[in-house]
Amino acid sequence: MTVTAITGATLLDGTGGAPIDDAVVLIDGQRIRATGRAADVPVPEGAAVVDARGRHVIPGLMDANAHLCNSLPDTLIRYHGRLEELIEEASQVALRAGVTTVFDTWGPLRQLLAVRDRIARGEVPGCRSFVGGNIIGLDGPLSPDFFPPGELLAPSTREAVNADWVHGVGADLLWLTPDGVRERVRAYAETSGADFLKYASNSHMGAAIAFSAPAQRAIVEEAHRLGMTAQAHTISVEGLRMEIEAGADILQHGNITGNVPIPDETIASIVDGGIAVAALVPTTRYLDWIARHGHEWHRTVGFTATTDLNNRRLIEAGARLLLTVDGFVGPPKALEHPYFGMAGAVAYSQHLGEGHFLWLEAVIERGMDPMEALLSGTRYVAEAYGQAADIGTIEPGKRADLVVLGGDPLADVQNYRRIEAVMKDGAFADLDALPVHPVVTAEEE
Amino acid sequence: MTVTAITGATLLDGTGGAPIDDAVVLIDGQRIRATGRAADVPVPEGAAVVDARGRHVIPGLMDANAHLCNSLPDTLIRYHGRLEELIEEASQVALRAGVTTVFDTWGPLRQLLAVRDRIARGEVPGCRSFVGGNIIGLDGPLSPDFFPPGELLAPSTREAVNADWVHGVGADLLWLTPDGVRERVRAYAETSGADFLKYASNSHMGAAIAFSAPAQRAIVEEAHRLGMTAQAHTISVEGLRMEIEAGADILQHGNITGNVPIPDETIASIVDGGIAVAALVPTTRYLDWIARHGHEWHRTVGFTATTDLNNRRLIEAGARLLLTVDGFVGPPKALEHPYFGMAGAVAYSQHLGEGHFLWLEAVIERGMDPMEALLSGTRYVAEAYGQAADIGTIEPGKRADLVVLGGDPLADVQNYRRIEAVMKDGAFADLDALPVHPVVTAEEE
Amino acid sequence: MTVTAITGATLLDGTGGAPIDDAVVLIDGQRIRATGRAADVPVPEGAAVVDARGRHVIPGLMDANAHLCNSLPDTLIRYHGRLEELIEEASQVALRAGVTTVFDTWGPLRQLLAVRDRIARGEVPGCRSFVGGNIIGLDGPLSPDFFPPGELLAPSTREAVNADWVHGVGADLLWLTPDGVRERVRAYAETSGADFLKYASNSHMGAAIAFSAPAQRAIVEEAHRLGMTAQAHTISVEGLRMEIEAGADILQHGNITGNVPIPDETIASIVDGGIAVAALVPTTRYLDWIARHGHEWHRTVGFTATTDLNNRRLIEAGARLLLTVDGFVGPPKALEHPYFGMAGAVAYSQHLGEGHFLWLEAVIERGMDPMEALLSGTRYVAEAYGQAADIGTIEPGKRADLVVLGGDPLADVQNYRRIEAVMKDGAFADLDALPVHPVVTAEEE
Amino acid sequence: MTVTAITGATLLDGTGGAPIDDAVVLIDGQRIRATGRAADVPVPEGAAVVDARGRHVIPGLMDANAHLCNSLPDTLIRYHGRLEELIEEASQVALRAGVTTVFDTWGPLRQLLAVRDRIARGEVPGCRSFVGGNIIGLDGPLSPDFFPPGELLAPSTREAVNADWVHGVGADLLWLTPDGVRERVRAYAETSGADFLKYASNSHMGAAIAFSAPAQRAIVEEAHRLGMTAQAHTISVEGLRMEIEAGADILQHGNITGNVPIPDETIASIVDGGIAVAALVPTTRYLDWIARHGHEWHRTVGFTATTDLNNRRLIEAGARLLLTVDGFVGPPKALEHPYFGMAGAVAYSQHLGEGHFLWLEAVIERGMDPMEALLSGTRYVAEAYGQAADIGTIEPGKRADLVVLGGDPLADVQNYRRIEAVMKDGAFADLDALPVHPVVTAEEE
């Protein structure tokens, strides 16, 4: 197997250490062999040398909350039975934008796993993914938890679509005892193939609590028993507190609490516990847009002034934030759906392939140190998800996931957009060829 | 003040003691002076003697869960500003049917208190009532928690109707921390004039949890701090368990848990803790009707085979059940509302003035001892609500609330319907004159 | 009976003749005895003299399309059984604003007649009214034709409300043959007590045709057979054309045709036939507001650029327009109803007691001659409805309906608002006492 | 080209003449060369002989109202862009069931034409079809005229689906003058490629009239100007009468008039004018089912006792009925859609591939002569649609479309189901291979 050497660039290796100028990064197969100053790391004979002078090299970016399969009713009905095509395409959209790893926190499990594995085997290009499957305690997309279908659809259609999500851990779990919940979650955790568990601490769109404290503990215990990380969906201060008490590893959009600011004690428990907050961080520009045009839920719960205050306080308190887009790839006009208000809105913040740039801009805008921002989008995500042995930094032994940028992202956050090359598992992606199967796009045309 | 003597009847005094044949009950003003066999209790000279030979005398019946103000959208809009008329009428309907005391567990607080006091002062006839006001954590009748009004009504109408319910302890409390909840509940408990507190452990129609465990404890503590009883609305096994852990005094329809039977431990904690269960106990006849014609919620959550199983197990385990109709007085055709399925349905079980007869029939049908059934509808209710010093039995010093029946209710439960006289606070009601203000009925005609 | 003499004012008698300065108007009982210059009309001895120097006297204003009973779902449910209170109040609101006669073109027939007669007998103050009752072919307010009630209301409520409107000539007539329609309309015309007939040429909110041409002719013939005028609801060019062909006397909002301008031939047939057009004429200010904030129907059908174009062309062609507010008195916040978009919107154009001032302003704004505008709001309305023998002008023998204005309305249309006195049937209204039964207002307070 | 001889069968040639026993049918290429008794029609040497002794041969059946593309919202979203697959499959389902020709009266025009032509060219098997395209005056399937999509779908999805139907002759035509309608219809008739025109005389589900009489005449004239037949959708007696007056050639489900029987004069005008009635004729069994379980529209408008009465009267009066299924091929569970009530319901009457058997059974049940029933499903359809020169009977020169049955359909209507062979255009279909592209079926499996 050939060795590749990337030479001449400034290396931001994701460890948080000082930038290394005129660096050499040696890649051997799928992994990093060595990194360091050119003086310290000789390029082996026969190595393929990539001259990256004037560039910056960073670890492949990581998104702590992605949805590779979009969940718009139209799309789900249309692509039922072909969801893998959507997932492949989205995986490629992400990769092209420098995101080499995503954690898919809600989607059709079987199809996501199939694409995850196909990409891992190198059969198709795309970002690496880890898959959570269903949000335990919620029903599928065409249900009251998401898009109530009314009487427009035949029940069989609704059920067929939802079945790809639910896998035995849907809303009926809310009726059970903690033991009953544990039993169902155990079966799911052991047999589904999911990489991590996500459950509903709050109901999807409201402040009600989905699972009682002992039920939440049961879920987290089942995850940990199998060595999986656990996280919860929360949107209220109590949902958030309960999730922390239950022992969750990652607080999914833990910064969203409607109009009630996160209590100081909760922030302290986050910081002291070193618990990662996968935070939705809107730019000021987007907050303004939402205030004027946003759907009611976005205006009053999701992207409020309190959301922004929470983000600023979490950053100031030194909480460990994770880059989180909570985004998907929608068909061109999908964002006209009433829920989104109008085209363009979501593109500002929750669009896969775009939202991570905005996230990095927004955290900088809110006072985060640029190096911390970089780690929030790389090493911290890997660590929070227990994947730090393999990914998240450019260090010997790690998987060779990296992005070559045309400018210094620490100097100007817009430089994250100046992507010149993306390597995953030691191979450069053919950016011009991505997405190679533009399913959605092609059909819309 | 004149003394009244009821003589010759068989007395079932509500203490659970053996029936007293040829009894004398002496009433002095609003209270019982003495009871006993004729041989032991001389009738004072000048007493007004009521010859009740061949009759049975029981304490006035008590309903642990009534709604004196019906909450149908049509009625609320129509009678907005005049709700007291509805409440008075319902109070009279109850009294006429032998129910001398009701505990109103959800309704327009200010209006309920006004009628409560007007009746207490003797200005108008009607049953005695104790008032809970809003269910803490839920919004008013014209809200997603009950009847979502869609776009049919002007927002001002919706808000005006709901305002009579919410009084600062509505659904927005779910967003708060336990301390925030405590503060709002304290203000309500101290200033509203409510007689007891009821809160949402479950959301109204679904299995989600409304308040976290510490928030539930805070609510119960605030009630107890002021000497009030606390109860919660539950419909799931976890909602029920949390309510018990929070220290609630009365489990409101604690027998309803969807399709998941109450766990043995929970039944044990109810029995061992002597916690009262205000149970909805449908007759077999009504269960059959619901299974065939009922609204989805009734069929799948409220009146399931599990509901029946829970009732049988609670009775067998010796839990203390309270007579609970959860009923209201509806306009003649109101029960055609889609939620009720068809006219007549609710009359079988949740109709104020009728439902208590059916409840007594149903518990007998499920194996409860007839004497226990009588206590469930009298003394137990008074004790659970902390009112046993005044009401619930026919004993010296208690308020003189009693019903004269034409037959022995222990021998045949249908004899509860053979009401010959109803006394409340020492005065016989003029049954023929009730309801004296047939507001609803009159207008429908 | 006393004679009243109004002296010194400039008289605009509604005939279209030149203004008469220093006029005398003699009123004898309920009728005008004489009018003319002071020199020509001696004031009889003993007459009550009203010195109106500096004022202008005009005939009482007339609204060709009013709804004395507002039809908001909230109001109808709330005031069911008490609609006459609403109607009385609205009649007084109109009178106070100088409108001495309204033609009620859709409302609860029985209650409207009762108030009409009560006012006519002088038992309560209020404007004179003529009543059409139901729009033949449409169902009541709580129906798909107006406000579909969904599942919020019990069927009995919906039916009770609608029954006050339908009176046997509802939407089921659309299924019948022309003969079948005729039979039903005949029964209604002969027995209902309605003063004139209105039917649906178009469906209420859409461009479909309600009745076929022979059915429309049958309806108009039945009206004419009994000496009643006939009019139709139209909103499309074909609905309008068919109504004209059927022989209708008044084209109700005949100026509204969505986005398709009225064809030249239709305008010609209107002008040549001398058919009155009860036109909704919005001000430019209102059109702008609608374009930005209006409910979809208002923006795309009711108050479009085409509506404005039609109005300008009708005026230019010399069509006989009638002052038409199509308005009602709503409770203070009723206009927040989703259909109206926001408070204030309707106040600009369709508010009873206000809209006629705006109408007069709008026709002037669109180039109508000021004298023609006055006639459009007086004599023309009377003539179109066949009431010219009694009302519409200040001429000997006519009913003494007049308004004393503080300024010349021909010089400045805003002077219509400067109402100093209103006489109806020879009696001055006590303006300060109107409305004397502020039902709605009072209850809202 | 080879000659085929079908020998030995009893021939029912569709002319209405007496059955010919021991017949010979000679087919030369795509057409019939000769028919007659064996004695009269010698089998040419070299002919391929098909021994059909004991069988009956009838013309290929014809359906005067089919929908080769099903219009369920789920299906349309799912197969958007692939509708031709559905249409091909349905064409094959029809052919397999002995229906060699269908007239598609509402569907996606472009796709229907493509499949029509592909089948005509022999590239794929399937029934012959004639295509109407949109119902002029109605909007597409995801519109208020059919299935209002509410807020579930992005507007772009709704618009994309509807665009395949509307083609410039949608509901906006109702706003236009007759001339305006004519202009739009002319453009559609001249350029769309449709084989015939269908328009809305009634609105889709209600009794309102879609187009005024002159607009209806304009539409029919435009059809006739181009040599096309015209038909209208009607569901009321007036809609039906207007369609006849407009000159329509075929009355589409002219037997449906809600609960108002067709007037005698209208029946007379149908019979005297020889106008074909494409009638939905339910069996008694189906009528019973609808009365108990049917969707409201089916119960009160579509399949009422009046519908049945109309059918019986039309048959008795000698009206020319056309076999009309108004059916489609649905996915297995599609009939669970709320509109259909439950699976099985539609299968009784409106299921393509099945409904024609039920239609023939139903007309016999209603007293139609068996020979007349056969002509209603063959020659009469061809004549009504102006295609009698080519199809409808087994006569020399006609296209060789025929069905070989295992029993005499005149003796027992169930024998129509005993299909042994189906020939279209001179070629026997490979019945076992149909449907060859089971798109829907396959995907559901």
CSV table of N, CA, C and O in Angstrom, one decimal, chain A residues 55-62 92-100 353-354 356-357 360 402-409 412-423 428-432 434:
chain,number,residue,atom,x,y,z
A,55,ARG,N,-1.6,26.2,2.3
A,55,ARG,CA,-2.9,25.6,2.8
A,55,ARG,C,-2.9,25.4,4.3
A,55,ARG,O,-1.9,25.4,4.9
A,56,HIS,N,-4.1,25.1,4.8
A,56,HIS,CA,-4.3,24.7,6.2
A,56,HIS,C,-4.9,23.3,6.1
A,56,HIS,O,-5.8,23.0,5.3
A,57,VAL,N,-4.4,22.4,7.0
A,57,VAL,CA,-5.0,21.1,7.0
A,57,VAL,C,-5.7,20.9,8.4
A,57,VAL,O,-5.0,21.2,9.4
A,58,ILE,N,-6.9,20.5,8.4
A,58,ILE,CA,-7.6,20.3,9.6
A,58,ILE,C,-8.2,18.8,9.6
A,58,ILE,O,-8.4,18.3,8.5
A,59,PRO,N,-8.6,18.3,10.8
A,59,PRO,CA,-9.3,17.0,10.7
A,59,PRO,C,-10.6,17.1,10.0
A,59,PRO,O,-11.2,18.2,9.9
A,60,GLY,N,-11.0,16.0,9.5
A,60,GLY,CA,-12.4,16.0,8.8
A,60,GLY,C,-13.4,16.5,9.9
A,60,GLY,O,-13.3,16.1,11.0
A,61,LEU,N,-14.3,17.3,9.4
A,61,LEU,CA,-15.3,17.9,10.3
A,61,LEU,C,-16.3,16.8,10.7
A,61,LEU,O,-16.5,15.8,10.0
A,62,MET,N,-17.0,17.0,11.8
A,62,MET,CA,-17.9,16.0,12.4
A,62,MET,C,-19.2,16.7,12.8
A,62,MET,O,-19.1,17.8,13.4
A,92,GLN,N,-22.9,12.0,0.6
A,92,GLN,CA,-22.0,12.6,-0.3
A,92,GLN,C,-22.0,14.1,-0.3
A,92,GLN,O,-21.0,14.8,-0.4
A,93,VAL,N,-23.2,14.6,-0.1
A,93,VAL,CA,-23.3,16.1,0.1
A,93,VAL,C,-22.5,16.5,1.3
A,93,VAL,O,-21.8,17.5,1.3
A,94,ALA,N,-22.6,15.7,2.4
A,94,ALA,CA,-21.8,16.1,3.6
A,94,ALA,C,-20.3,16.0,3.3
A,94,ALA,O,-19.5,16.9,3.7
A,95,LEU,N,-19.9,14.9,2.7
A,95,LEU,CA,-18.5,14.7,2.5
A,95,LEU,C,-17.9,15.9,1.6
A,95,LEU,O,-16.8,16.4,1.9
A,96,ARG,N,-18.6,16.2,0.6
A,96,ARG,CA,-18.2,17.3,-0.3
A,96,ARG,C,-18.0,18.6,0.5
A,96,ARG,O,-17.1,19.4,0.1
A,97,ALA,N,-18.7,18.8,1.6
A,97,ALA,CA,-18.6,20.0,2.4
A,97,ALA,C,-17.6,19.8,3.5
A,97,ALA,O,-17.6,20.7,4.4
A,98,GLY,N,-16.8,18.8,3.5
A,98,GLY,CA,-15.7,18.7,4.5
A,98,GLY,C,-16.2,17.9,5.7
A,98,GLY,O,-15.4,17.8,6.7
A,99,VAL,N,-17.4,17.4,5.7
A,99,VAL,CA,-17.9,16.7,6.9
A,99,VAL,C,-17.6,15.2,6.7
A,99,VAL,O,-18.3,14.6,5.9
A,100,THR,N,-16.6,14.7,7.3
A,100,THR,CA,-16.2,13.3,7.0
A,100,THR,C,-16.9,12.3,7.9
A,100,THR,O,-17.0,11.1,7.6
A,353,GLY,N,-24.6,20.1,4.8
A,353,GLY,CA,-23.7,20.5,3.8
A,353,GLY,C,-23.5,22.0,3.9
A,353,GLY,O,-22.6,22.6,3.2
A,354,GLU,N,-24.3,22.7,4.6
A,354,GLU,CA,-24.1,24.2,4.7
A,354,GLU,C,-24.2,24.6,6.2
A,354,GLU,O,-23.5,25.5,6.6
A,356,HIS,N,-23.0,23.5,8.9
A,356,HIS,CA,-21.8,23.5,9.8
A,356,HIS,C,-21.0,24.7,9.6
A,356,HIS,O,-20.4,25.2,10.6
A,357,PHE,N,-21.0,25.3,8.4
A,357,PHE,CA,-20.3,26.5,8.2
A,357,PHE,C,-20.9,27.6,9.1
A,357,PHE,O,-20.3,28.5,9.7
A,360,LEU,N,-20.2,27.2,12.8
A,360,LEU,CA,-18.8,27.7,13.2
A,360,LEU,C,-18.8,29.2,13.3
A,360,LEU,O,-18.2,29.8,14.2
A,402,LEU,N,-9.3,14.1,6.8
A,402,LEU,CA,-8.8,15.5,6.9
A,402,LEU,C,-9.3,16.4,5.8
A,402,LEU,O,-9.8,15.8,4.7
A,403,VAL,N,-9.2,17.7,6.0
A,403,VAL,CA,-9.7,18.6,5.0
A,403,VAL,C,-8.6,19.6,4.7
A,403,VAL,O,-7.9,20.1,5.7
A,404,VAL,N,-8.3,19.9,3.5
A,404,VAL,CA,-7.3,20.9,3.1
A,404,VAL,C,-8.1,22.2,2.7
A,404,VAL,O,-8.9,22.2,1.8
A,405,LEU,N,-7.7,23.2,3.5
A,405,LEU,CA,-8.4,24.5,3.3
A,405,LEU,C,-7.5,25.5,2.6
A,405,LEU,O,-6.3,25.5,2.9
A,406,GLY,N,-8.1,26.4,1.9
A,406,GLY,CA,-7.4,27.4,1.2
A,406,GLY,C,-7.0,28.6,2.1
A,406,GLY,O,-6.4,29.6,1.6
A,407,GLY,N,-7.4,28.6,3.3
A,407,GLY,CA,-7.1,29.7,4.2
A,407,GLY,C,-7.2,29.3,5.7
A,407,GLY,O,-7.6,28.2,6.0
A,408,ASP,N,-6.7,30.1,6.5
A,408,ASP,CA,-6.6,29.8,8.0
A,408,ASP,C,-8.0,29.9,8.6
A,408,ASP,O,-8.4,31.0,8.8
A,409,PRO,N,-8.6,28.9,9.1
A,409,PRO,CA,-9.9,29.0,9.7
A,409,PRO,C,-9.9,29.6,11.1
A,409,PRO,O,-10.9,30.1,11.5
A,412,ASP,N,-10.0,33.4,10.1
A,412,ASP,CA,-11.3,33.9,9.5
A,412,ASP,C,-12.2,32.7,9.4
A,412,ASP,O,-11.9,31.7,8.6
A,413,VAL,N,-13.3,32.6,10.1
A,413,VAL,CA,-14.1,31.4,10.1
A,413,VAL,C,-14.7,31.1,8.7
A,413,VAL,O,-15.1,30.0,8.4
A,414,GLN,N,-14.7,32.1,7.8
A,414,GLN,CA,-15.2,31.9,6.5
A,414,GLN,C,-14.3,30.9,5.7
A,414,GLN,O,-14.7,30.4,4.7
A,415,ASN,N,-13.1,30.8,6.2
A,415,ASN,CA,-12.1,30.0,5.5
A,415,ASN,C,-12.5,28.5,5.5
A,415,ASN,O,-11.9,27.7,4.8
A,416,TYR,N,-13.4,28.1,6.5
A,416,TYR,CA,-13.8,26.7,6.5
A,416,TYR,C,-14.5,26.4,5.1
A,416,TYR,O,-14.6,25.2,4.8
A,417,ARG,N,-15.0,27.4,4.5
A,417,ARG,CA,-15.7,27.1,3.2
A,417,ARG,C,-14.7,26.9,2.0
A,417,ARG,O,-15.1,26.5,1.0
A,418,ARG,N,-13.5,27.3,2.2
A,418,ARG,CA,-12.5,27.2,1.1
A,418,ARG,C,-11.9,25.8,1.1
A,418,ARG,O,-10.7,25.6,1.2
A,419,ILE,N,-12.7,24.8,0.8
A,419,ILE,CA,-12.3,23.4,0.8
A,419,ILE,C,-11.6,23.1,-0.5
A,419,ILE,O,-12.2,23.3,-1.6
A,420,GLU,N,-10.4,22.6,-0.4
A,420,GLU,CA,-9.6,22.3,-1.6
A,420,GLU,C,-9.6,20.7,-1.8
A,420,GLU,O,-9.5,20.2,-2.9
A,421,ALA,N,-9.6,20.1,-0.7
A,421,ALA,CA,-9.5,18.6,-0.8
A,421,ALA,C,-10.1,18.0,0.5
A,421,ALA,O,-10.0,18.6,1.6
A,422,VAL,N,-10.7,16.8,0.4
A,422,VAL,CA,-11.2,16.1,1.5
A,422,VAL,C,-10.7,14.7,1.5
A,422,VAL,O,-10.9,14.0,0.4
A,423,MET,N,-10.1,14.3,2.5
A,423,MET,CA,-9.6,12.9,2.6
A,423,MET,C,-10.4,12.1,3.7
A,423,MET,O,-10.6,12.7,4.8
A,428,PHE,N,-8.4,10.6,-1.0
A,428,PHE,CA,-9.1,11.9,-1.3
A,428,PHE,C,-10.4,11.6,-2.1
A,428,PHE,O,-10.4,10.8,-3.0
A,429,ALA,N,-11.4,12.4,-1.7
A,429,ALA,CA,-12.6,12.3,-2.4
A,429,ALA,C,-12.5,13.0,-3.7
A,429,ALA,O,-11.8,14.0,-3.8
A,430,ASP,N,-13.2,12.5,-4.7
A,430,ASP,CA,-13.3,13.2,-6.0
A,430,ASP,C,-14.4,14.2,-5.9
A,430,ASP,O,-15.6,13.9,-6.2
A,431,LEU,N,-14.1,15.4,-5.4
A,431,LEU,CA,-15.2,16.4,-5.0
A,431,LEU,C,-16.1,16.7,-6.2
A,431,LEU,O,-17.3,16.9,-6.1
A,432,ASP,N,-15.5,16.8,-7.4
A,432,ASP,CA,-16.3,17.1,-8.6
A,432,ASP,C,-17.3,16.1,-8.9
A,432,ASP,O,-18.3,16.4,-9.5
A,434,LEU,N,-19.0,14.5,-6.6
A,434,LEU,CA,-20.0,14.4,-5.6
A,434,LEU,C,-21.1,15.4,-5.8
A,434,LEU,O,-20.8,16.5,-6.1
